[in-house]
mmCIF file of C-alpha atoms in Angstrom:
data_model
loop_
_atom_site.group_PDB
_atom_site.id
_atom_site.type_symbol
_atom_site.label_atom_id
_atom_site.label_comp_id
_atom_site.label_asym_id
_atom_site.label_seq_id
_atom_site.Cartn_x
_atom_site.Cartn_y
_atom_site.Cartn_z
ATOM 1 C CA MET A 1 0.052 -0.133 -0.110
ATOM 2 C CA THR A 2 2.811 2.464 0.717
ATOM 3 C CA ALA A 3 3.953 2.008 -2.910
ATOM 4 C CA GLU A 4 0.534 2.902 -4.150
ATOM 5 C CA PRO A 5 -1.634 4.611 -1.497
ATOM 6 C CA ARG A 6 -4.333 5.359 -4.131
ATOM 7 C CA LEU A 7 -5.269 1.745 -3.613
ATOM 8 C CA LEU A 8 -7.000 2.862 -0.381
ATOM 9 C CA ALA A 9 -9.381 4.957 -2.188
ATOM 10 C CA ARG A 10 -10.751 2.133 -4.394
ATOM 11 C CA SER A 11 -13.741 0.158 -3.554
ATOM 12 C CA LEU A 12 -13.171 -3.523 -2.817
ATOM 13 C CA GLU A 13 -16.610 -4.727 -4.023
ATOM 14 C CA SER A 14 -17.023 -2.588 -7.137
ATOM 15 C CA CYS A 15 -13.503 -2.026 -8.286
ATOM 16 C CA ILE A 16 -10.738 -4.250 -6.943
ATOM 17 C CA ILE A 17 -12.516 -7.692 -6.749
ATOM 18 C CA PRO A 18 -14.081 -7.477 -10.258
ATOM 19 C CA PHE A 19 -10.786 -6.441 -11.725
ATOM 20 C CA TYR A 20 -9.104 -9.129 -9.934
ATOM 21 C CA ASP A 21 -11.758 -11.493 -11.424
ATOM 22 C CA SER A 22 -11.261 -10.421 -14.922
ATOM 23 C CA LEU A 23 -7.688 -10.952 -14.655
ATOM 24 C CA LYS A 24 -8.151 -14.554 -14.185
ATOM 25 C CA ARG A 25 -8.976 -14.925 -17.868
ATOM 26 C CA PHE A 26 -5.619 -13.810 -18.671
ATOM 27 C CA LEU A 27 -3.351 -14.608 -15.523
ATOM 28 C CA ILE A 28 -5.043 -17.932 -14.642
ATOM 29 C CA SER A 29 -3.619 -18.511 -11.178
ATOM 30 C CA ASP A 30 -4.274 -16.430 -8.155
ATOM 31 C CA LYS A 31 -0.325 -16.312 -7.586
ATOM 32 C CA SER A 32 0.222 -14.694 -10.987
ATOM 33 C CA ILE A 33 -2.421 -12.093 -10.419
ATOM 34 C CA THR A 34 -1.154 -10.997 -6.837
ATOM 35 C CA ASP A 35 2.538 -11.170 -8.150
ATOM 36 C CA THR A 36 1.342 -8.830 -11.191
ATOM 37 C CA ILE A 37 -0.381 -6.353 -8.813
ATOM 38 C CA LYS A 38 2.629 -6.496 -6.298
ATOM 39 C CA SER A 39 5.102 -5.547 -9.019
ATOM 40 C CA TYR A 40 2.849 -2.649 -10.276
ATOM 41 C CA ALA A 41 0.049 -1.722 -8.020
ATOM 42 C CA HIS A 42 -0.669 1.319 -10.237
ATOM 43 C CA ILE A 43 -2.345 -1.125 -12.535
ATOM 44 C CA VAL A 44 -5.317 -1.327 -10.098
ATOM 45 C CA CYS A 45 -5.662 2.242 -9.753
ATOM 46 C CA ASP A 46 -6.348 2.714 -13.418
ATOM 47 C CA VAL A 47 -8.998 -0.130 -13.921
ATOM 48 C CA HIS A 48 -10.658 1.566 -16.572
ATOM 49 C CA ARG A 49 -7.694 2.281 -18.643
ATOM 50 C CA THR A 50 -6.059 -1.096 -18.220
ATOM 51 C CA SER A 51 -9.178 -2.696 -19.072
ATOM 52 C CA HIS A 52 -9.868 -0.575 -22.141
ATOM 53 C CA ASN A 53 -6.472 -1.224 -23.348
ATOM 54 C CA VAL A 54 -6.763 -5.093 -22.732
ATOM 55 C CA GLN A 55 -9.992 -4.767 -25.069
ATOM 56 C CA VAL A 56 -7.837 -2.831 -27.698
ATOM 57 C CA LEU A 57 -5.635 -5.950 -27.886
ATOM 58 C CA LEU A 58 -8.260 -8.592 -28.039
ATOM 59 C CA ASP A 59 -9.970 -6.649 -30.749
ATOM 60 C CA ASN A 60 -6.783 -6.591 -32.777
ATOM 61 C CA GLY A 61 -6.395 -10.367 -32.465
ATOM 62 C CA MET A 62 -4.030 -10.845 -29.544
ATOM 63 C CA PRO A 63 -4.748 -14.078 -27.854
ATOM 64 C CA ASP A 64 -5.319 -14.612 -24.061
ATOM 65 C CA LEU A 65 -2.082 -15.959 -23.354
ATOM 66 C CA LYS A 66 0.013 -13.161 -25.071
ATOM 67 C CA VAL A 67 -2.278 -10.360 -23.166
ATOM 68 C CA GLY A 68 -1.436 -12.429 -20.001
ATOM 69 C CA LEU A 69 2.399 -12.282 -20.792
ATOM 70 C CA LEU A 70 2.009 -8.737 -21.319
ATOM 71 C CA LEU A 71 0.292 -8.042 -18.152
ATOM 72 C CA ARG A 72 2.740 -10.274 -16.159
ATOM 73 C CA ARG A 73 5.926 -8.956 -17.448
ATOM 74 C CA TRP A 74 5.360 -5.448 -18.669
ATOM 75 C CA PRO A 75 2.234 -4.275 -16.796
ATOM 76 C CA ARG A 76 3.410 -0.431 -16.984
ATOM 77 C CA ALA A 77 2.792 -0.857 -20.601
ATOM 78 C CA MET A 78 -0.964 -1.547 -19.999
ATOM 79 C CA SER A 79 -1.620 1.660 -17.934
ATOM 80 C CA LYS A 80 -0.908 4.041 -21.004
ATOM 81 C CA GLN A 81 -3.438 6.610 -21.838
ATOM 82 C CA SER A 82 -6.042 4.633 -23.925
ATOM 83 C CA GLY A 83 -5.734 6.987 -26.906
ATOM 84 C CA GLU A 84 -1.855 6.630 -27.035
ATOM 85 C CA PHE A 85 -2.260 3.035 -26.576
ATOM 86 C CA LYS A 86 -4.755 2.522 -29.372
ATOM 87 C CA LYS A 87 -2.293 4.741 -31.657
ATOM 88 C CA ALA A 88 0.587 2.612 -30.860
ATOM 89 C CA VAL A 89 -1.219 -0.817 -31.588
ATOM 90 C CA ALA A 90 -2.406 0.692 -35.022
ATOM 91 C CA TYR A 91 1.083 1.855 -35.690
ATOM 92 C CA LEU A 92 2.591 -1.379 -35.110
ATOM 93 C CA LYS A 93 -0.034 -3.192 -37.393
ATOM 94 C CA GLU A 94 0.932 -0.796 -39.974
ATOM 95 C CA LEU A 95 4.688 -1.669 -39.601
ATOM 96 C CA GLY A 96 3.552 -5.286 -40.311
ATOM 97 C CA PHE A 97 3.879 -6.577 -36.616
ATOM 98 C CA ASN A 98 1.382 -9.289 -35.826
ATOM 99 C CA PRO A 99 -0.487 -9.094 -32.613
ATOM 100 C CA SER A 100 -0.775 -12.652 -32.602
ATOM 101 C CA LYS A 101 3.012 -13.104 -32.345
ATOM 102 C CA SER A 102 5.371 -12.524 -29.375
ATOM 103 C CA ILE A 103 7.607 -9.880 -31.035
ATOM 104 C CA PHE A 104 4.600 -7.635 -31.273
ATOM 105 C CA LEU A 105 4.768 -7.484 -27.062
ATOM 106 C CA ILE A 106 8.124 -6.285 -27.340
ATOM 107 C CA ALA A 107 7.492 -3.738 -30.239
ATOM 108 C CA LEU A 108 4.387 -2.481 -27.972
ATOM 109 C CA VAL A 109 6.550 -2.099 -24.932
ATOM 110 C CA ALA A 110 9.127 -0.360 -26.819
ATOM 111 C CA LYS A 111 6.673 1.935 -28.164
ATOM 112 C CA SER A 112 4.811 2.654 -24.822
ATOM 113 C CA SER A 113 8.081 3.715 -23.277
ATOM 114 C CA GLY A 114 7.440 7.300 -23.573
ATOM 115 C CA LYS A 115 7.594 9.887 -26.186
ATOM 116 C CA THR A 116 10.501 11.421 -24.720
ATOM 117 C CA THR A 117 12.498 8.061 -24.536
ATOM 118 C CA TRP A 118 11.314 6.916 -27.914
ATOM 119 C CA GLN A 119 12.419 10.246 -29.761
ATOM 120 C CA LYS A 120 15.701 10.552 -27.917
ATOM 121 C CA LYS A 121 16.618 7.151 -29.608
ATOM 122 C CA ILE A 122 15.373 8.407 -32.848
ATOM 123 C CA ASP A 123 17.564 11.458 -32.723
ATOM 124 C CA LEU A 124 20.618 9.317 -31.762
ATOM 125 C CA PHE A 125 20.096 7.005 -34.577
ATOM 126 C CA LYS A 126 19.731 10.114 -36.984
ATOM 127 C CA LYS A 127 22.972 11.487 -35.827
ATOM 128 C CA TRP A 128 24.719 8.217 -36.989
ATOM 129 C CA GLY A 129 23.442 8.933 -40.256
ATOM 130 C CA TRP A 130 20.417 6.628 -40.243
ATOM 131 C CA SER A 131 17.448 7.610 -42.287
ATOM 132 C CA GLU A 132 13.963 7.533 -41.134
ATOM 133 C CA GLU A 133 13.555 4.332 -43.365
ATOM 134 C CA ALA A 134 16.567 2.807 -41.975
ATOM 135 C CA ILE A 135 15.302 3.486 -38.331
ATOM 136 C CA VAL A 136 11.933 1.769 -39.106
ATOM 137 C CA SER A 137 13.575 -1.208 -41.003
ATOM 138 C CA ALA A 138 15.955 -1.859 -37.675
ATOM 139 C CA PHE A 139 12.840 -1.524 -35.393
ATOM 140 C CA ARG A 140 11.082 -4.242 -37.660
ATOM 141 C CA ARG A 141 13.787 -6.422 -37.959
ATOM 142 C CA TYR A 142 14.758 -6.153 -33.968
ATOM 143 C CA PRO A 143 12.269 -4.098 -31.733
ATOM 144 C CA TRP A 144 14.493 -4.967 -28.668
ATOM 145 C CA CYS A 145 16.922 -2.307 -30.025
ATOM 146 C CA MET A 146 14.631 0.427 -29.017
ATOM 147 C CA LEU A 147 14.422 -0.960 -25.317
ATOM 148 C CA VAL A 148 18.359 -0.944 -25.056
ATOM 149 C CA SER A 149 19.598 2.106 -22.995
ATOM 150 C CA GLU A 150 21.277 5.053 -24.809
ATOM 151 C CA ASN A 151 24.350 4.517 -22.865
ATOM 152 C CA LYS A 152 24.439 0.900 -24.186
ATOM 153 C CA LEU A 153 23.602 1.964 -27.903
ATOM 154 C CA MET A 154 26.523 4.308 -27.859
ATOM 155 C CA VAL A 155 29.075 1.887 -26.418
ATOM 156 C CA VAL A 156 28.305 -0.824 -28.961
ATOM 157 C CA LYS A 157 28.149 1.911 -31.991
ATOM 158 C CA ASP A 158 31.543 3.451 -30.804
ATOM 159 C CA TYR A 159 33.156 -0.032 -30.573
ATOM 160 C CA PHE A 160 32.089 -1.202 -34.114
ATOM 161 C CA VAL A 161 32.325 2.198 -36.011
ATOM 162 C CA THR A 162 34.920 4.128 -34.085
ATOM 163 C CA ARG A 163 37.307 1.418 -33.336
ATOM 164 C CA LEU A 164 36.600 -1.248 -36.034
ATOM 165 C CA GLY A 165 35.749 1.441 -38.708
ATOM 166 C CA TRP A 166 32.310 -0.265 -39.560
ATOM 167 C CA ASP A 167 29.833 1.979 -41.527
ATOM 168 C CA PRO A 168 27.041 2.761 -39.211
ATOM 169 C CA LEU A 169 24.463 1.584 -41.499
ATOM 170 C CA VAL A 170 25.682 -1.795 -41.157
ATOM 171 C CA LEU A 171 24.406 -1.636 -37.605
ATOM 172 C CA ALA A 172 21.089 -0.544 -38.747
ATOM 173 C CA ARG A 173 20.943 -3.756 -40.940
ATOM 174 C CA TYR A 174 21.854 -5.885 -38.050
ATOM 175 C CA PRO A 175 20.461 -4.222 -34.951
ATOM 176 C CA ILE A 176 20.592 -7.166 -33.010
ATOM 177 C CA VAL A 177 24.258 -6.529 -32.164
ATOM 178 C CA PHE A 178 23.092 -3.766 -29.645
ATOM 179 C CA SER A 179 21.788 -6.644 -27.219
ATOM 180 C CA PHE A 180 25.048 -8.184 -26.979
ATOM 181 C CA SER A 181 27.546 -7.619 -24.162
ATOM 182 C CA LEU A 182 30.600 -5.927 -25.429
ATOM 183 C CA GLU A 183 32.894 -7.578 -22.791
ATOM 184 C CA LYS A 184 31.304 -11.042 -22.849
ATOM 185 C CA THR A 185 30.396 -11.396 -26.576
ATOM 186 C CA ILE A 186 31.606 -8.727 -29.141
ATOM 187 C CA ILE A 187 35.202 -8.246 -27.843
ATOM 188 C CA PRO A 188 36.041 -11.934 -27.474
ATOM 189 C CA ARG A 189 34.559 -12.866 -30.775
ATOM 190 C CA HIS A 190 36.430 -9.989 -32.542
ATOM 191 C CA SER A 191 39.729 -11.077 -30.924
ATOM 192 C CA VAL A 192 39.220 -14.517 -32.537
ATOM 193 C CA LEU A 193 38.321 -13.066 -35.909
ATOM 194 C CA GLU A 194 41.374 -10.986 -35.896
ATOM 195 C CA VAL A 195 43.721 -13.767 -35.391
ATOM 196 C CA LEU A 196 42.112 -15.970 -38.052
ATOM 197 C CA GLN A 197 42.564 -13.148 -40.598
ATOM 198 C CA SER A 198 46.165 -12.381 -39.556
ATOM 199 C CA ARG A 199 46.734 -16.036 -40.487
ATOM 200 C CA GLY A 200 44.782 -15.923 -43.698
ATOM 201 C CA LEU A 201 42.236 -18.333 -42.398
ATOM 202 C CA ILE A 202 39.205 -15.818 -43.259
ATOM 203 C CA LYS A 203 39.277 -13.022 -45.579
ATOM 204 C CA ASP A 204 37.498 -10.207 -43.414
ATOM 205 C CA ALA A 205 37.420 -9.830 -39.662
ATOM 206 C CA HIS A 206 34.578 -7.401 -40.055
ATOM 207 C CA LEU A 207 31.870 -9.978 -40.642
ATOM 208 C CA VAL A 208 28.541 -9.400 -39.149
ATOM 209 C CA SER A 209 27.457 -13.141 -38.879
ATOM 210 C CA PRO A 210 30.260 -14.262 -36.125
ATOM 211 C CA PHE A 211 28.553 -11.764 -34.055
ATOM 212 C CA THR A 212 24.805 -12.904 -34.509
ATOM 213 C CA ILE A 213 25.103 -16.663 -34.126
ATOM 214 C CA GLY A 214 24.823 -18.612 -30.972
ATOM 215 C CA GLU A 215 27.457 -19.481 -28.739
ATOM 216 C CA LYS A 216 27.834 -23.107 -29.945
ATOM 217 C CA ALA A 217 27.638 -22.139 -33.604
ATOM 218 C CA PHE A 218 30.614 -19.686 -33.045
ATOM 219 C CA LEU A 219 32.684 -21.989 -31.475
ATOM 220 C CA LYS A 220 32.193 -24.693 -33.848
ATOM 221 C CA LYS A 221 32.653 -22.458 -36.984
ATOM 222 C CA TYR A 222 35.533 -19.958 -35.838
ATOM 223 C CA VAL A 223 37.305 -22.002 -33.037
ATOM 224 C CA ASP A 224 36.950 -25.579 -33.149
ATOM 225 C CA CYS A 225 37.470 -25.964 -36.929
ATOM 226 C CA PHE A 226 40.938 -24.035 -36.702
ATOM 227 C CA LYS A 227 42.394 -26.142 -33.883
ATOM 228 C CA GLU A 228 45.174 -27.254 -36.040
ATOM 229 C CA GLU A 229 45.969 -23.995 -37.749
ATOM 230 C CA ALA A 230 45.347 -21.826 -34.439
ATOM 231 C CA PRO A 231 45.376 -23.981 -31.477
ATOM 232 C CA GLN A 232 45.230 -20.986 -28.826
ATOM 233 C CA LEU A 233 42.149 -19.712 -30.096
ATOM 234 C CA LEU A 234 39.967 -21.266 -27.431
ATOM 235 C CA LYS A 235 42.064 -20.055 -24.751
ATOM 236 C CA LEU A 236 42.200 -16.523 -26.239
ATOM 237 C CA TYR A 237 38.490 -16.565 -26.378
ATOM 238 C CA ILE A 238 37.805 -17.973 -22.764
ATOM 239 C CA GLY A 239 40.607 -15.458 -21.447
ATOM 240 C CA LYS A 240 38.710 -12.446 -23.115
ATOM 241 C CA ARG A 241 35.397 -13.557 -21.617
ATOM 242 C CA SER A 242 36.931 -14.199 -18.102
ATOM 243 C CA LEU A 243 37.904 -10.596 -18.034
ATOM 244 C CA SER A 244 34.251 -9.443 -17.863
ATOM 245 C CA GLN A 245 33.712 -11.490 -14.610
#
């Protein structure tokens, strides 16, 4: 109650209990419902707004399970002003996002992060030379990129562009790289690529695919298959990763 004292002004019979019961359709268990309310009690204070936003999602084809996931993991997004929320859903559908797919949830959370937060990242991308079309394309490919902090975006961009000399537009085509840890993934993998290139085992250390594949795939393709030519690669890779711990 101390986190959201306005709950005390809500009627138990006419507000809280009916809303609690309505959540059962999406959250199923009492524990999921109480956990959601505990994590973001504000959702109960704006019952009508939340209920309206839930209905918008249902009207646009979002399954109950996906609505439940949104309520459970990102309840803050559900308490946005109804008009803005409806516009966000319409905007995402125009971009081709399907409300029945999980990626729609990520895109919606990103778009609901607030006008200021959203615009700051748009402005940041434009400073890098990204066009409106490139920004929209990056968002379509990997909406998580709009949930990454501005600081993380800058750190990753500076490494690839300033240190490695990449064209910033490459990052627009592969925005997934912004989700990777610089210390645990990007630097260790590039260290391996540099050794391979220096020995003529690969032609270009500025490849994108080594950064976007899974851990097992990377080790198999760029470490294990070069054991004879460069036996120190695994030790180098592990050593670079251990520096981040």
